[in-house]
């Protein structure tokens, strides 16, 4: 009986050892090759960002016994092991980081197989901490202009500028490069309260991470000048935002809008020599920017909206031409691939916004030239801006030499009727339309 009892104990002990070995075997080694952790792919994403921390997430693997988190500050630097976390963890908050700086993260699942740790495939992600906030100062200098300035933010890639009128929502008005410290908002209205916000941004992968939001003090633009009888005057030191917009619509209408007020063709593309034998380069956009002005417009779009440009011109066919070609004689066929890329860029919201911005800038430039000649009446200034845009500064002085005093819209139009045999005088219908629209819309 004693021998049988010992025999049973030996058998029980052997079975227990066998069960323990089996359990260890099935814990460390996958059932089949397809279940190995080597075939798993762990993809990291950025869940949240602040000025000093980044939170990442990743997909969970049913085979994982844990995860190893890695970070590097440049693709030229080696990965550094940050932390090992449990199999139930799928996010990690990385603290004490530098503001406005990109970081790359990778996460690998691991599992013990055949007594050794085996690691998964991983897909890294690039994120960035947010830049620090800036200090914004806004100053109304006229009824149609507010000057905005801000303090520099280290390590940022650029700035977003926003404006909010009293009782309205925030509106983005500009995206500027990192070297800018100021801008002029010339699209404001007289007698209106505004607040401005400037937010630095940092690129991290395909995302722009914005700084915390800070805003300027409330500024109020002065009202436009008034005549002695209390009615609105038609003479200003410069166009207000309403007048500026009217002038833009007029120039767009006569250039690409089929001479219909408020019509325009933003993606217009005109080949060289189409309008005139003297035009040796292409003309593009709603405002018909020719030669180097076309180049100026495309540079503006590229610099302000690089992501939009990249989506339209991923291989930089057009951008290489913008940088390297002579745009005084740049000519390509409308059927060419480059022409189609240019039209695609012009048709985007970014392309339209930059065309409007450039048109406003040119109107301001022309307006200053004309007011220096002593012309102050708004409609007269508008008519001469049309002449300047069409025929250059020489055409303005030529028409003024023919104009009876005082210089008014009517006296300029009478002079235009006598101007023949040149680029301005030959377009009688255009001058008639501009004259009519200025009478109707330029208040």
PDB file of N, CA, C and O in Angstrom, residues 13 50 55 76 133 139 232 234 263 281 290 294 309 322 386 424:
ATOM      1  N   UNK A  13       2.952  14.375  -9.546  1.00  0.00           N
ATOM      2  CA  UNK A  13       3.988  15.397  -9.698  1.00  0.00           C
ATOM      3  C   UNK A  13       4.396  15.536 -11.152  1.00  0.00           C
ATOM      4  O   UNK A  13       4.598  16.644 -11.667  1.00  0.00           O
ATOM      5  N   UNK A  50       0.036  70.411 -27.106  1.00  0.00           N
ATOM      6  CA  UNK A  50       0.069  71.678 -26.386  1.00  0.00           C
ATOM      7  C   UNK A  50       1.444  72.297 -26.621  1.00  0.00           C
ATOM      8  O   UNK A  50       2.237  71.789 -27.416  1.00  0.00           O
ATOM      9  N   UNK A  55       0.355  64.038 -27.007  1.00  0.00           N
ATOM     10  CA  UNK A  55      -0.243  62.750 -26.682  1.00  0.00           C
ATOM     11  C   UNK A  55      -0.395  61.950 -27.964  1.00  0.00           C
ATOM     12  O   UNK A  55      -0.951  62.445 -28.953  1.00  0.00           O
ATOM     13  N   UNK A  76      17.187  62.482 -39.111  1.00  0.00           N
ATOM     14  CA  UNK A  76      18.631  62.229 -39.208  1.00  0.00           C
ATOM     15  C   UNK A  76      19.216  61.680 -37.915  1.00  0.00           C
ATOM     16  O   UNK A  76      20.387  61.324 -37.861  1.00  0.00           O
ATOM     17  N   UNK A 133       2.299  81.806 -27.601  1.00  0.00           N
ATOM     18  CA  UNK A 133       1.418  82.868 -28.079  1.00  0.00           C
ATOM     19  C   UNK A 133       2.205  84.154 -28.286  1.00  0.00           C
ATOM     20  O   UNK A 133       3.284  84.351 -27.716  1.00  0.00           O
ATOM     21  N   UNK A 139      -3.941  99.114 -34.650  1.00  0.00           N
ATOM     22  CA  UNK A 139      -4.138 100.572 -34.597  1.00  0.00           C
ATOM     23  C   UNK A 139      -4.870 101.023 -35.855  1.00  0.00           C
ATOM     24  O   UNK A 139      -4.414 100.770 -36.974  1.00  0.00           O
ATOM     25  N   UNK A 232     -22.786 112.400 -47.249  1.00  0.00           N
ATOM     26  CA  UNK A 232     -21.508 111.738 -47.455  1.00  0.00           C
ATOM     27  C   UNK A 232     -20.741 112.400 -48.574  1.00  0.00           C
ATOM     28  O   UNK A 232     -21.280 112.686 -49.630  1.00  0.00           O
ATOM     29  N   UNK A 234     -17.762 112.577 -51.484  1.00  0.00           N
ATOM     30  CA  UNK A 234     -17.218 111.646 -52.449  1.00  0.00           C
ATOM     31  C   UNK A 234     -15.709 111.777 -52.565  1.00  0.00           C
ATOM     32  O   UNK A 234     -15.105 111.213 -53.442  1.00  0.00           O
ATOM     33  N   UNK A 263     -19.052  90.063 -62.353  1.00  0.00           N
ATOM     34  CA  UNK A 263     -18.591  88.829 -62.986  1.00  0.00           C
ATOM     35  C   UNK A 263     -17.063  88.820 -63.041  1.00  0.00           C
ATOM     36  O   UNK A 263     -16.429  89.863 -63.171  1.00  0.00           O
ATOM     37  N   UNK A 281       4.200  87.338 -73.265  1.00  0.00           N
ATOM     38  CA  UNK A 281       4.097  86.319 -72.216  1.00  0.00           C
ATOM     39  C   UNK A 281       2.629  86.029 -71.930  1.00  0.00           C
ATOM     40  O   UNK A 281       1.732  86.688 -72.467  1.00  0.00           O
ATOM     41  N   UNK A 290      -0.219  90.023 -66.246  1.00  0.00           N
ATOM     42  CA  UNK A 290       0.615  89.724 -67.413  1.00  0.00           C
ATOM     43  C   UNK A 290       2.083  89.597 -67.031  1.00  0.00           C
ATOM     44  O   UNK A 290       2.592  90.367 -66.211  1.00  0.00           O
ATOM     45  N   UNK A 294       2.058  88.076 -63.446  1.00  0.00           N
ATOM     46  CA  UNK A 294       1.559  86.705 -63.312  1.00  0.00           C
ATOM     47  C   UNK A 294       2.482  85.904 -62.403  1.00  0.00           C
ATOM     48  O   UNK A 294       2.033  85.128 -61.551  1.00  0.00           O
ATOM     49  N   UNK A 309      -0.876  74.597 -52.959  1.00  0.00           N
ATOM     50  CA  UNK A 309       0.001  74.519 -54.130  1.00  0.00           C
ATOM     51  C   UNK A 309       0.490  73.085 -54.341  1.00  0.00           C
ATOM     52  O   UNK A 309       0.461  72.571 -55.459  1.00  0.00           O
ATOM     53  N   UNK A 322       8.270  79.065 -62.205  1.00  0.00           N
ATOM     54  CA  UNK A 322       8.101  80.356 -61.523  1.00  0.00           C
ATOM     55  C   UNK A 322       9.442  80.864 -61.004  1.00  0.00           C
ATOM     56  O   UNK A 322       9.761  82.049 -61.099  1.00  0.00           O
ATOM     57  N   UNK A 386      -8.686 102.717 -63.696  1.00  0.00           N
ATOM     58  CA  UNK A 386      -9.020 101.884 -64.843  1.00  0.00           C
ATOM     59  C   UNK A 386      -8.047 102.142 -65.998  1.00  0.00           C
ATOM     60  O   UNK A 386      -7.546 101.208 -66.633  1.00  0.00           O
ATOM     61  N   UNK A 424      -5.826 102.309 -74.885  1.00  0.00           N
ATOM     62  CA  UNK A 424      -6.929 102.801 -74.063  1.00  0.00           C
ATOM     63  C   UNK A 424      -8.072 103.315 -74.925  1.00  0.00           C
ATOM     64  O   UNK A 424      -9.226 102.902 -74.759  1.00  0.00           O
TER      65      UNK A 424
END
